[in-house]
Every structure is written in C-alpha cells, then in structure tokens.
mmCIF file of C-alpha atoms in Angstrom:
data_model
loop_
_atom_site.group_PDB
_atom_site.id
_atom_site.type_symbol
_atom_site.label_atom_id
_atom_site.label_comp_id
_atom_site.label_asym_id
_atom_site.label_seq_id
_atom_site.Cartn_x
_atom_site.Cartn_y
_atom_site.Cartn_z
ATOM 1 C CA MET A 111 4.744 67.981 79.753
ATOM 2 C CA SER A 112 5.674 65.139 77.389
ATOM 3 C CA ASP A 113 7.825 65.713 74.308
ATOM 4 C CA THR A 114 4.867 64.873 72.090
ATOM 5 C CA LEU A 115 2.527 67.313 73.810
ATOM 6 C CA GLN A 116 5.088 70.118 73.678
ATOM 7 C CA LEU A 117 5.754 69.584 69.970
ATOM 8 C CA ALA A 118 2.034 69.368 69.238
ATOM 9 C CA LYS A 119 1.503 72.706 70.991
ATOM 10 C CA ASP A 120 4.376 74.273 69.075
ATOM 11 C CA LEU A 121 2.875 73.101 65.777
ATOM 12 C CA ILE A 122 -0.659 74.219 66.648
ATOM 13 C CA SER A 123 0.574 77.680 67.595
ATOM 14 C CA ARG A 124 1.487 78.292 63.952
ATOM 15 C CA PRO A 125 -1.633 79.402 61.996
ATOM 16 C CA SER A 126 -1.049 77.178 58.985
ATOM 17 C CA VAL A 127 -4.445 77.519 57.312
ATOM 18 C CA THR A 128 -4.229 75.696 54.001
ATOM 19 C CA PRO A 129 -2.070 76.001 51.953
ATOM 20 C CA LYS A 130 0.212 77.871 54.351
ATOM 21 C CA ASP A 131 2.795 76.079 56.464
ATOM 22 C CA GLU A 132 3.919 78.985 58.680
ATOM 23 C CA GLY A 133 7.118 77.249 59.795
ATOM 24 C CA CYS A 134 5.599 73.952 60.940
ATOM 25 C CA GLN A 135 7.770 71.933 58.598
ATOM 26 C CA LEU A 136 10.925 73.718 59.754
ATOM 27 C CA LEU A 137 10.114 72.634 63.319
ATOM 28 C CA MET A 138 9.853 69.042 62.185
ATOM 29 C CA ILE A 139 12.921 69.267 59.956
ATOM 30 C CA ASP A 140 15.084 70.630 62.777
ATOM 31 C CA ARG A 141 14.061 67.760 65.044
ATOM 32 C CA LEU A 142 14.596 65.104 62.374
ATOM 33 C CA GLU A 143 17.940 66.507 61.195
ATOM 34 C CA SER A 144 19.229 66.471 64.780
ATOM 35 C CA VAL A 145 18.818 62.683 64.912
ATOM 36 C CA GLY A 146 20.374 61.975 61.531
ATOM 37 C CA PHE A 147 17.619 62.299 58.953
ATOM 38 C CA SER A 148 18.491 63.594 55.499
ATOM 39 C CA ILE A 149 16.067 66.279 54.304
ATOM 40 C CA LYS A 150 14.884 67.263 50.833
ATOM 41 C CA SER A 151 12.683 70.349 50.752
ATOM 42 C CA LEU A 152 10.273 70.243 47.824
ATOM 43 C CA LYS A 153 8.311 73.344 46.919
ATOM 44 C CA PHE A 154 5.746 73.057 44.147
ATOM 45 C CA GLY A 155 3.923 76.246 43.246
ATOM 46 C CA GLU A 156 3.406 78.015 46.555
ATOM 47 C CA VAL A 157 3.196 74.813 48.580
ATOM 48 C CA GLU A 158 5.892 73.687 51.007
ATOM 49 C CA ASN A 159 6.634 69.950 51.192
ATOM 50 C CA PHE A 160 9.533 67.856 52.407
ATOM 51 C CA TRP A 161 10.902 64.337 52.146
ATOM 52 C CA ALA A 162 13.138 63.015 54.934
ATOM 53 C CA THR A 163 14.956 59.684 55.231
ATOM 54 C CA HIS A 164 16.953 57.785 57.840
ATOM 55 C CA GLY A 165 18.759 54.843 56.287
ATOM 56 C CA ASP A 166 19.364 53.917 52.661
ATOM 57 C CA THR A 167 18.167 50.326 52.306
ATOM 58 C CA GLY A 168 14.853 48.530 52.146
ATOM 59 C CA PRO A 169 12.252 48.022 53.353
ATOM 60 C CA VAL A 170 11.213 51.672 53.354
ATOM 61 C CA PHE A 171 8.629 52.657 55.971
ATOM 62 C CA VAL A 172 7.147 56.144 55.602
ATOM 63 C CA PHE A 173 5.156 58.409 57.874
ATOM 64 C CA ALA A 174 2.937 60.721 55.804
ATOM 65 C CA GLY A 175 0.950 63.747 56.891
ATOM 66 C CA HIS A 176 0.071 67.391 56.441
ATOM 67 C CA THR A 177 0.842 70.582 58.311
ATOM 68 C CA ASP A 178 -2.024 72.620 56.852
ATOM 69 C CA VAL A 179 -5.343 72.948 58.662
ATOM 70 C CA VAL A 180 -8.854 74.049 57.717
ATOM 71 C CA PRO A 181 -10.098 77.578 58.551
ATOM 72 C CA VAL A 182 -11.016 77.996 62.197
ATOM 73 C CA GLY A 183 -14.643 79.145 61.999
ATOM 74 C CA LYS A 184 -16.289 81.165 64.758
ATOM 75 C CA ASN A 185 -17.213 80.931 68.437
ATOM 76 C CA TRP A 186 -14.247 79.027 69.794
ATOM 77 C CA GLN A 187 -14.056 78.906 73.581
ATOM 78 C CA THR A 188 -10.283 79.381 73.276
ATOM 79 C CA ASP A 189 -7.879 80.912 70.769
ATOM 80 C CA PRO A 190 -7.527 78.172 68.113
ATOM 81 C CA PHE A 191 -3.842 79.002 67.605
ATOM 82 C CA ASN A 192 -2.989 79.421 71.273
ATOM 83 C CA PRO A 193 -3.200 75.777 72.351
ATOM 84 C CA ILE A 194 -4.229 75.023 75.913
ATOM 85 C CA VAL A 195 -4.751 71.870 77.939
ATOM 86 C CA LYS A 196 -7.992 71.619 79.880
ATOM 87 C CA ASP A 197 -9.305 68.512 81.651
ATOM 88 C CA GLY A 198 -6.814 66.310 79.872
ATOM 89 C CA LEU A 199 -7.633 67.624 76.401
ATOM 90 C CA LEU A 200 -5.391 69.685 74.117
ATOM 91 C CA TYR A 201 -7.456 72.332 72.306
ATOM 92 C CA GLY A 202 -6.453 74.031 69.068
ATOM 93 C CA ARG A 203 -6.957 73.910 65.313
ATOM 94 C CA GLY A 204 -5.148 70.845 64.037
ATOM 95 C CA ALA A 205 -4.926 69.107 67.412
ATOM 96 C CA ALA A 206 -6.562 65.992 65.952
ATOM 97 C CA ASP A 207 -6.179 66.696 62.223
ATOM 98 C CA MET A 208 -3.303 66.266 62.237
ATOM 99 C CA LYS A 209 -0.614 68.093 64.175
ATOM 100 C CA GLY A 210 -0.972 65.740 67.106
ATOM 101 C CA SER A 211 -0.125 62.828 64.811
ATOM 102 C CA LEU A 212 2.838 64.712 63.338
ATOM 103 C CA ALA A 213 4.243 65.300 66.808
ATOM 104 C CA ALA A 214 3.797 61.624 67.680
ATOM 105 C CA MET A 215 5.545 60.558 64.461
ATOM 106 C CA VAL A 216 8.564 62.766 65.124
ATOM 107 C CA VAL A 217 8.970 61.795 68.780
ATOM 108 C CA ALA A 218 8.486 58.085 68.033
ATOM 109 C CA SER A 219 11.144 58.286 65.313
ATOM 110 C CA GLU A 220 13.546 60.137 67.617
ATOM 111 C CA ARG A 221 13.204 57.425 70.218
ATOM 112 C CA PHE A 222 13.462 54.629 67.684
ATOM 113 C CA VAL A 223 16.695 55.782 66.029
ATOM 114 C CA ALA A 224 18.202 56.379 69.490
ATOM 115 C CA ASP A 225 17.299 52.843 70.586
ATOM 116 C CA PHE A 226 18.089 51.192 67.226
ATOM 117 C CA PRO A 227 20.718 53.310 65.440
ATOM 118 C CA SER A 228 21.560 50.420 63.095
ATOM 119 C CA HIS A 229 17.963 49.460 62.319
ATOM 120 C CA LYS A 230 17.285 47.628 59.100
ATOM 121 C CA GLY A 231 15.654 49.408 56.182
ATOM 122 C CA SER A 232 14.768 53.095 56.139
ATOM 123 C CA ILE A 233 12.359 55.514 57.780
ATOM 124 C CA GLY A 234 10.839 58.238 55.622
ATOM 125 C CA PHE A 235 8.685 61.305 56.181
ATOM 126 C CA LEU A 236 6.452 62.643 53.401
ATOM 127 C CA ILE A 237 4.963 65.910 54.623
ATOM 128 C CA THR A 238 2.864 68.478 52.756
ATOM 129 C CA ALA A 239 0.958 71.703 53.387
ATOM 130 C CA ASP A 240 -1.620 71.012 50.666
ATOM 131 C CA GLU A 241 -3.948 68.291 51.933
ATOM 132 C CA GLU A 242 -6.903 70.292 53.219
ATOM 133 C CA GLY A 243 -7.036 72.435 50.071
ATOM 134 C CA PRO A 244 -6.866 71.639 46.359
ATOM 135 C CA ALA A 245 -4.238 68.898 46.917
ATOM 136 C CA VAL A 246 -2.579 69.784 43.609
ATOM 137 C CA ASP A 247 0.946 70.789 44.659
ATOM 138 C CA GLY A 248 1.325 68.558 47.684
ATOM 139 C CA THR A 249 1.588 64.819 48.174
ATOM 140 C CA VAL A 250 0.706 63.991 44.577
ATOM 141 C CA LYS A 251 3.659 66.063 43.326
ATOM 142 C CA VAL A 252 6.012 64.596 45.934
ATOM 143 C CA CYS A 253 4.973 61.087 44.901
ATOM 144 C CA GLU A 254 5.672 61.916 41.258
ATOM 145 C CA TYR A 255 9.085 63.297 42.270
ATOM 146 C CA LEU A 256 9.896 60.154 44.258
ATOM 147 C CA LYS A 257 8.853 57.882 41.403
ATOM 148 C CA LYS A 258 11.005 59.783 38.913
ATOM 149 C CA SER A 259 13.888 59.569 41.409
ATOM 150 C CA ASN A 260 13.438 55.782 41.658
ATOM 151 C CA GLN A 261 12.673 56.099 45.362
ATOM 152 C CA SER A 262 10.638 53.095 46.433
ATOM 153 C CA VAL A 263 8.193 53.032 49.343
ATOM 154 C CA ASP A 264 7.099 49.701 50.785
ATOM 155 C CA TYR A 265 4.938 50.776 53.704
ATOM 156 C CA CYS A 266 3.228 54.066 54.493
ATOM 157 C CA LEU A 267 1.351 55.102 57.625
ATOM 158 C CA VAL A 268 -0.778 58.224 57.174
ATOM 159 C CA GLY A 269 -1.536 59.952 60.464
ATOM 160 C CA GLU A 270 -5.134 60.854 59.669
ATOM 161 C CA PRO A 271 -7.521 60.643 62.640
ATOM 162 C CA SER A 272 -8.969 57.159 62.155
ATOM 163 C CA SER A 273 -10.196 56.272 65.642
ATOM 164 C CA THR A 274 -13.851 56.545 66.635
ATOM 165 C CA GLU A 275 -14.571 55.599 70.262
ATOM 166 C CA GLN A 276 -11.055 55.063 71.620
ATOM 167 C CA LEU A 277 -7.544 55.406 70.274
ATOM 168 C CA GLY A 278 -6.649 52.564 67.935
ATOM 169 C CA ASP A 279 -10.089 51.019 67.595
ATOM 170 C CA VAL A 280 -10.160 51.623 63.813
ATOM 171 C CA ILE A 281 -7.471 51.452 61.144
ATOM 172 C CA LYS A 282 -8.309 52.663 57.659
ATOM 173 C CA ASN A 283 -6.760 50.092 55.351
ATOM 174 C CA GLY A 284 -8.305 51.548 52.211
ATOM 175 C CA ARG A 285 -10.473 54.321 50.845
ATOM 176 C CA ARG A 286 -13.170 54.564 48.223
ATOM 177 C CA GLY A 287 -12.527 56.387 44.982
ATOM 178 C CA SER A 288 -14.107 59.797 44.359
ATOM 179 C CA LEU A 289 -15.644 60.968 41.078
ATOM 180 C CA ASN A 290 -17.371 64.345 40.687
ATOM 181 C CA GLY A 291 -19.802 65.263 37.940
ATOM 182 C CA ARG A 292 -21.255 68.624 36.898
ATOM 183 C CA LEU A 293 -24.309 68.032 34.709
ATOM 184 C CA THR A 294 -26.115 70.767 32.778
ATOM 185 C CA ILE A 295 -29.514 69.882 31.331
ATOM 186 C CA ILE A 296 -30.484 72.294 28.571
ATOM 187 C CA GLY A 297 -34.082 73.385 28.025
ATOM 188 C CA LYS A 298 -35.656 76.507 26.603
ATOM 189 C CA GLN A 299 -36.367 79.657 28.600
ATOM 190 C CA GLY A 300 -39.823 81.152 28.386
ATOM 191 C CA HIS A 301 -42.762 82.794 30.119
ATOM 192 C CA ILE A 302 -44.184 80.588 32.829
ATOM 193 C CA ALA A 303 -47.733 81.263 31.608
ATOM 194 C CA TYR A 304 -46.885 79.836 28.161
ATOM 195 C CA PRO A 305 -45.135 76.524 28.921
ATOM 196 C CA HIS A 306 -45.881 75.174 25.446
ATOM 197 C CA LEU A 307 -43.453 77.786 24.092
ATOM 198 C CA ALA A 308 -40.662 76.728 26.460
ATOM 199 C CA ASN A 309 -39.012 73.515 27.638
ATOM 200 C CA ASN A 310 -38.534 73.345 31.397
ATOM 201 C CA PRO A 311 -35.120 71.765 32.186
ATOM 202 C CA ILE A 312 -36.101 71.168 35.817
ATOM 203 C CA HIS A 313 -38.988 68.994 34.710
ATOM 204 C CA LEU A 314 -36.673 67.218 32.279
ATOM 205 C CA ALA A 315 -34.118 66.587 35.001
ATOM 206 C CA ILE A 316 -36.405 64.984 37.570
ATOM 207 C CA PRO A 317 -36.973 61.591 35.855
ATOM 208 C CA ALA A 318 -33.287 61.291 34.959
ATOM 209 C CA LEU A 319 -32.189 62.140 38.494
ATOM 210 C CA ASP A 320 -34.645 59.594 39.838
ATOM 211 C CA ASP A 321 -33.074 56.984 37.549
ATOM 212 C CA LEU A 322 -29.591 57.887 38.783
ATOM 213 C CA CYS A 323 -30.629 57.793 42.435
ATOM 214 C CA ARG A 324 -32.302 54.388 42.055
ATOM 215 C CA GLU A 325 -29.465 52.774 40.120
ATOM 216 C CA LEU A 326 -27.535 49.974 41.854
ATOM 217 C CA TRP A 327 -23.994 50.792 40.766
ATOM 218 C CA ASP A 328 -22.424 47.762 42.439
ATOM 219 C CA GLU A 329 -22.790 45.728 45.622
ATOM 220 C CA GLY A 330 -19.357 46.402 47.072
ATOM 221 C CA ASN A 331 -17.260 43.544 48.432
ATOM 222 C CA ASP A 332 -15.731 42.229 51.642
ATOM 223 C CA TYR A 333 -13.696 45.418 52.064
ATOM 224 C CA PHE A 334 -15.868 48.138 50.516
ATOM 225 C CA PRO A 335 -19.525 49.150 50.816
ATOM 226 C CA ALA A 336 -21.578 49.529 47.643
ATOM 227 C CA THR A 337 -20.748 52.507 45.436
ATOM 228 C CA SER A 338 -22.698 55.608 46.488
ATOM 229 C CA PHE A 339 -24.219 58.273 44.216
ATOM 230 C CA GLN A 340 -25.145 61.560 45.916
ATOM 231 C CA ILE A 341 -26.378 64.888 44.565
ATOM 232 C CA SER A 342 -24.774 67.815 46.358
ATOM 233 C CA ASN A 343 -26.106 70.863 44.481
ATOM 234 C CA VAL A 344 -28.970 71.772 42.144
ATOM 235 C CA HIS A 345 -28.997 75.219 40.514
ATOM 236 C CA SER A 346 -31.621 76.705 38.205
ATOM 237 C CA GLY A 347 -33.900 79.666 37.640
ATOM 238 C CA THR A 348 -33.588 83.411 37.297
ATOM 239 C CA GLY A 349 -34.773 84.272 40.792
ATOM 240 C CA VAL A 350 -38.256 85.361 39.703
ATOM 241 C CA THR A 351 -41.524 83.432 39.649
ATOM 242 C CA ASN A 352 -42.651 83.994 36.075
ATOM 243 C CA VAL A 353 -39.722 82.686 34.013
ATOM 244 C CA ILE A 354 -39.082 79.077 33.016
ATOM 245 C CA PRO A 355 -35.273 78.678 33.198
ATOM 246 C CA GLY A 356 -33.147 77.774 30.217
ATOM 247 C CA ASN A 357 -30.977 75.204 31.966
ATOM 248 C CA THR A 358 -30.475 73.301 35.205
ATOM 249 C CA GLU A 359 -27.105 72.397 36.738
ATOM 250 C CA ILE A 360 -26.701 69.352 38.983
ATOM 251 C CA VAL A 361 -23.492 68.629 40.888
ATOM 252 C CA PHE A 362 -23.010 65.084 42.164
ATOM 253 C CA ASN A 363 -20.400 62.712 43.515
ATOM 254 C CA PHE A 364 -19.635 59.009 43.415
ATOM 255 C CA ARG A 365 -17.752 57.369 46.257
ATOM 256 C CA TYR A 366 -16.949 54.132 44.542
ATOM 257 C CA SER A 367 -15.628 50.722 45.466
ATOM 258 C CA THR A 368 -13.060 48.584 43.695
ATOM 259 C CA GLU A 369 -15.975 46.791 42.001
ATOM 260 C CA SER A 370 -16.362 49.777 39.643
ATOM 261 C CA THR A 371 -14.010 52.066 37.736
ATOM 262 C CA HIS A 372 -14.551 55.744 37.173
ATOM 263 C CA GLU A 373 -14.705 55.112 33.405
ATOM 264 C CA GLN A 374 -17.499 52.582 33.878
ATOM 265 C CA LEU A 375 -19.462 54.974 36.062
ATOM 266 C CA GLN A 376 -19.141 57.761 33.503
ATOM 267 C CA ASP A 377 -20.379 55.479 30.727
ATOM 268 C CA ARG A 378 -23.341 54.300 32.780
ATOM 269 C CA VAL A 379 -24.383 57.843 33.658
ATOM 270 C CA ALA A 380 -24.277 58.807 29.993
ATOM 271 C CA ALA A 381 -26.406 55.774 29.063
ATOM 272 C CA ILE A 382 -29.055 56.704 31.640
ATOM 273 C CA LEU A 383 -29.182 60.318 30.450
ATOM 274 C CA ASP A 384 -29.274 59.291 26.784
ATOM 275 C CA LYS A 385 -32.187 56.947 27.483
ATOM 276 C CA ARG A 386 -34.171 60.018 28.517
ATOM 277 C CA ALA A 387 -33.206 61.768 25.255
ATOM 278 C CA LEU A 388 -31.875 64.796 27.105
ATOM 279 C CA ASN A 389 -29.903 67.691 25.696
ATOM 280 C CA TYR A 390 -27.065 67.937 28.182
ATOM 281 C CA THR A 391 -23.389 68.524 28.856
ATOM 282 C CA ILE A 392 -21.383 66.930 31.612
ATOM 283 C CA ASN A 393 -17.940 67.699 33.029
ATOM 284 C CA TRP A 394 -16.099 65.122 35.093
ATOM 285 C CA GLU A 395 -13.425 65.485 37.785
ATOM 286 C CA HIS A 396 -11.785 62.333 39.096
ATOM 287 C CA SER A 397 -10.268 63.182 42.477
ATOM 288 C CA GLY A 398 -9.091 59.828 43.772
ATOM 289 C CA TYR A 399 -8.693 56.152 42.958
ATOM 290 C CA PRO A 400 -9.803 53.570 45.501
ATOM 291 C CA PHE A 401 -7.016 51.745 47.280
ATOM 292 C CA LEU A 402 -6.854 48.741 49.556
ATOM 293 C CA THR A 403 -4.152 47.276 51.775
ATOM 294 C CA PRO A 404 -5.300 43.786 52.788
ATOM 295 C CA GLU A 405 -4.052 42.044 55.888
ATOM 296 C CA GLY A 406 -0.297 41.590 55.609
ATOM 297 C CA ASP A 407 2.962 43.050 56.913
ATOM 298 C CA LEU A 408 1.796 46.630 57.482
ATOM 299 C CA VAL A 409 -1.714 45.927 58.729
ATOM 300 C CA ASN A 410 -0.430 43.212 61.049
ATOM 301 C CA ALA A 411 2.329 45.480 62.387
ATOM 302 C CA CYS A 412 -0.234 48.173 63.240
ATOM 303 C CA VAL A 413 -2.740 45.760 64.780
ATOM 304 C CA ASP A 414 -0.008 44.230 66.932
ATOM 305 C CA ALA A 415 1.257 47.665 68.024
ATOM 306 C CA ILE A 416 -2.234 48.724 69.127
ATOM 307 C CA GLN A 417 -2.712 45.508 71.059
ATOM 308 C CA VAL A 418 0.670 45.936 72.773
ATOM 309 C CA VAL A 419 -0.007 49.553 73.797
ATOM 310 C CA LYS A 420 -3.789 49.605 74.245
ATOM 311 C CA GLY A 421 -4.770 45.960 74.571
ATOM 312 C CA ILE A 422 -7.834 46.319 72.331
ATOM 313 C CA ASP A 423 -9.173 44.664 69.201
ATOM 314 C CA VAL A 424 -8.954 46.624 65.962
ATOM 315 C CA GLU A 425 -11.505 47.114 63.187
ATOM 316 C CA LEU A 426 -10.293 47.470 59.618
ATOM 317 C CA SER A 427 -12.360 50.006 57.683
ATOM 318 C CA THR A 428 -12.513 51.697 54.274
ATOM 319 C CA SER A 429 -15.262 54.173 55.201
ATOM 320 C CA GLY A 430 -15.035 57.947 55.253
ATOM 321 C CA GLY A 431 -13.680 60.515 52.851
ATOM 322 C CA THR A 432 -10.473 60.672 50.875
ATOM 323 C CA SER A 433 -6.935 61.207 52.141
ATOM 324 C CA ASP A 434 -3.504 61.572 50.586
ATOM 325 C CA GLY A 435 -3.288 57.803 50.669
ATOM 326 C CA ARG A 436 -5.134 57.970 47.338
ATOM 327 C CA PHE A 437 -1.917 59.328 45.784
ATOM 328 C CA ILE A 438 0.659 57.296 47.693
ATOM 329 C CA ALA A 439 -0.855 53.846 47.128
ATOM 330 C CA PRO A 440 -1.248 53.923 43.317
ATOM 331 C CA VAL A 441 1.726 56.132 42.396
ATOM 332 C CA LEU A 442 4.304 54.449 44.622
ATOM 333 C CA ASP A 443 2.667 50.997 44.741
ATOM 334 C CA ALA A 444 2.921 51.018 48.529
ATOM 335 C CA GLN A 445 0.958 49.354 51.289
ATOM 336 C CA VAL A 446 -0.923 52.238 52.973
ATOM 337 C CA VAL A 447 -2.911 52.528 56.189
ATOM 338 C CA GLU A 448 -4.302 55.442 58.159
ATOM 339 C CA LEU A 449 -3.856 55.364 61.917
ATOM 340 C CA GLY A 450 -4.365 58.349 64.178
ATOM 341 C CA PRO A 451 -6.378 59.853 67.045
ATOM 342 C CA LEU A 452 -10.119 60.210 67.497
ATOM 343 C CA ASN A 453 -11.946 61.984 64.682
ATOM 344 C CA ALA A 454 -14.878 63.263 66.768
ATOM 345 C CA THR A 455 -13.887 66.956 66.641
ATOM 346 C CA ILE A 456 -11.979 67.282 63.366
ATOM 347 C CA HIS A 457 -12.832 70.411 61.327
ATOM 348 C CA GLN A 458 -15.080 71.544 64.181
ATOM 349 C CA VAL A 459 -14.991 74.505 66.525
ATOM 350 C CA ASP A 460 -13.028 73.614 69.693
ATOM 351 C CA GLU A 461 -11.095 70.801 68.002
ATOM 352 C CA CYS A 462 -9.256 68.796 70.629
ATOM 353 C CA VAL A 463 -7.344 65.606 71.368
ATOM 354 C CA SER A 464 -6.612 63.708 74.567
ATOM 355 C CA THR A 465 -3.105 64.352 75.870
ATOM 356 C CA GLN A 466 -2.910 60.726 77.002
ATOM 357 C CA ASP A 467 -3.877 59.616 73.501
ATOM 358 C CA LEU A 468 -0.984 61.649 72.082
ATOM 359 C CA ASP A 469 1.477 59.801 74.303
ATOM 360 C CA ASP A 470 -0.149 56.442 73.558
ATOM 361 C CA LEU A 471 -0.109 57.209 69.827
ATOM 362 C CA THR A 472 3.616 57.916 70.096
ATOM 363 C CA ASP A 473 4.086 54.502 71.712
ATOM 364 C CA ILE A 474 1.989 52.851 68.978
ATOM 365 C CA TYR A 475 4.051 54.486 66.222
ATOM 366 C CA TYR A 476 7.253 53.433 67.990
ATOM 367 C CA GLN A 477 5.999 49.843 68.208
ATOM 368 C CA VAL A 478 5.040 49.854 64.513
ATOM 369 C CA LEU A 479 8.598 50.916 63.664
ATOM 370 C CA LYS A 480 9.944 48.057 65.789
ATOM 371 C CA ASN A 481 7.616 45.569 64.127
ATOM 372 C CA ILE A 482 8.693 46.614 60.630
ATOM 373 C CA LEU A 483 12.360 47.578 61.011
ATOM 374 C CA VAL A 484 13.801 45.457 63.831
#
C-alpha cells in the first residue's frame, strides 16, 4: 500500500461531516511537522483550520483544501467511513472530494522537502473544515488572517476534483461568480371565486420571470461562458384550492462571468421588475466573486507536470460551481488553480477514486513543486 493510499484511508476513516474535522487536520499536522513545517492552528467559531509553512522566502506556493465532507446519504454498498479498496478503487466519503487530494499533497510535500531541503521560496498549506457548509469560518477567515499578518501568497493549488474522463485532463483556472436573490412579489389575498377583489401575485410574477429568463446578461468571453440566470425555488399559496395567495417568493441564482459585476446584475434585475410596476422586495446574497488565472507561471507549471506524469493534453476550464478559490484569489491576490482527481462520484453514494490516480496525483503535485520552487 502506497503512502498516499494509506493516508487517504486514515483520513476517510474519520467521519468529518461538515463542519467537523474529527482529527483529520491533526493527522496532516503531525506528518508536516515531522518534515519541518511550522504550524499555526486557527480556530474561528467552531471551525478548525490550520496554516503550515516550510521556508520563509518567496515565492510562496500553497496547497489549499478541506477536511470536511458532505453527509453520506443512504444505500452505500460499503461503510462510507470504513474505506476499502475494490477493483482498484478506494471507496469512502471524501475519497475524491477531497481527502485523496489532501493525502497526495502531504506525501508530495514530504518527498519534495526530503529531495530539496534547501528549495527556494516557501510551501504553504491552507486547510479548513468549513468548505462544504456555510464557508463562513473557514478559508475566508484564514485569508483575512493572512492578509492582516502580511503573509503573501503567490501561487495556490486547490485540490478540488477537477478531472472529468482521466486524471489531469482538466484544470480549473477560474470560476464564475455566484449571486443569490430572494424575490417576494406582493399581491392581495382573496377568495378564488372573486378575483376582482384580490391581486394574484403568481399571475403578476409570470411576465416578470419570463423577462428575467429571456434576458441576455452578457456573452461571456474567451475564458467564461455567458452569465446564467436560473430559478431554483418558487413558493406560494396556502395549500388549499380556493384562496388566492397574498405573495409569491422566487429564489434564483446568477453564475456570472467577469463581463458583469454583481452590482450591475442587481441593478438590471430591479429595472426589469420596476418596468412591470410590481410591488416587491428582494434580498441579495453575494457568495463569490469570479476569478481567473490566465496562462502563466502556475498554469504552465501544472500543465507541464501533467504532461510529465500522464503524457496528456490539458483543458483549461472555468465551468462548474464555486470553490474556496473564490476567497483566496481576491483576498490574497494570488494565482489560483484547481487540480485534483475525477469528479464523477463526488457527493454521491459510493464515492470512490482510483488508487493509481492517487499515486499519479502525488507525482503531479511533486512535479508542480519542482517546477515552481527548484
């Protein structure tokens, strides 16, 4: 059993359902301390985080990730916290997202500092247990702490599962921003047989929602697809058939490109609603800025590492959901990429990862370190 596989199994065996850590970070800290890393434990609220460094000069290359996992769900073929290997696959909650990546980061760093004890620059680890949950007391707080401490970060590799068909085929070199809206359209409740005495908010909402769905928010650019508007929930009514409701609530989300800002999107939504002369309230939650790392030192180091280890071409992508890169890139002004195992089973029952991919990912991370710090 490889060092990476053994550490991945040890991490998976700890039921760290968000925001719990259940000793995962202590496992990593013990390994990193034993090869000369300095550790700063950072607890915000009830969330465990840590910052580790090896070296005290620039450039600063950071591995970032999370020890928390999503709830397991039902009908697993195996115990999700008793990891097993079957037919070359490691099964367990967090195998792909992202305890396998964490194990690969640690083992790659151990090997690197043994082979290059006087490497240039610094290696950092930014680890949280609050990525799969609210993400309030995790990476965002650590980034704020690092900024106040004048700790710079030049390059950051987030171990999120980025690959699609084979390990290393996709690197996420950016992510879209995320803006949530909760819209309440206010009508007047009444008896359904006397509509002239009421004002049906569902009927009022339909033309406005059609306008929002048809709107071209932007056309994207070379790195980002066009901004997307999607309705996720519609709530209204009293549960009976003879009452016109008094209001309708619509929950929606923008995944937006760098061609728009969240302020512009908010203003445009308001203009569309006002054009329909609606009585409404709207509450906004901005959960992530878009970020982009164009081709350069970090992207090139990762592409080269994948070609050395896997011998395949790499696609750069900004698709998918958000990650903690949305905090690291803007707060610390760092180049950020996401590079990890296949994402085919993440958050699913019977989550798994190839054991060979774990060893290859370790080699890729090691090669990235060489490309940046040797």
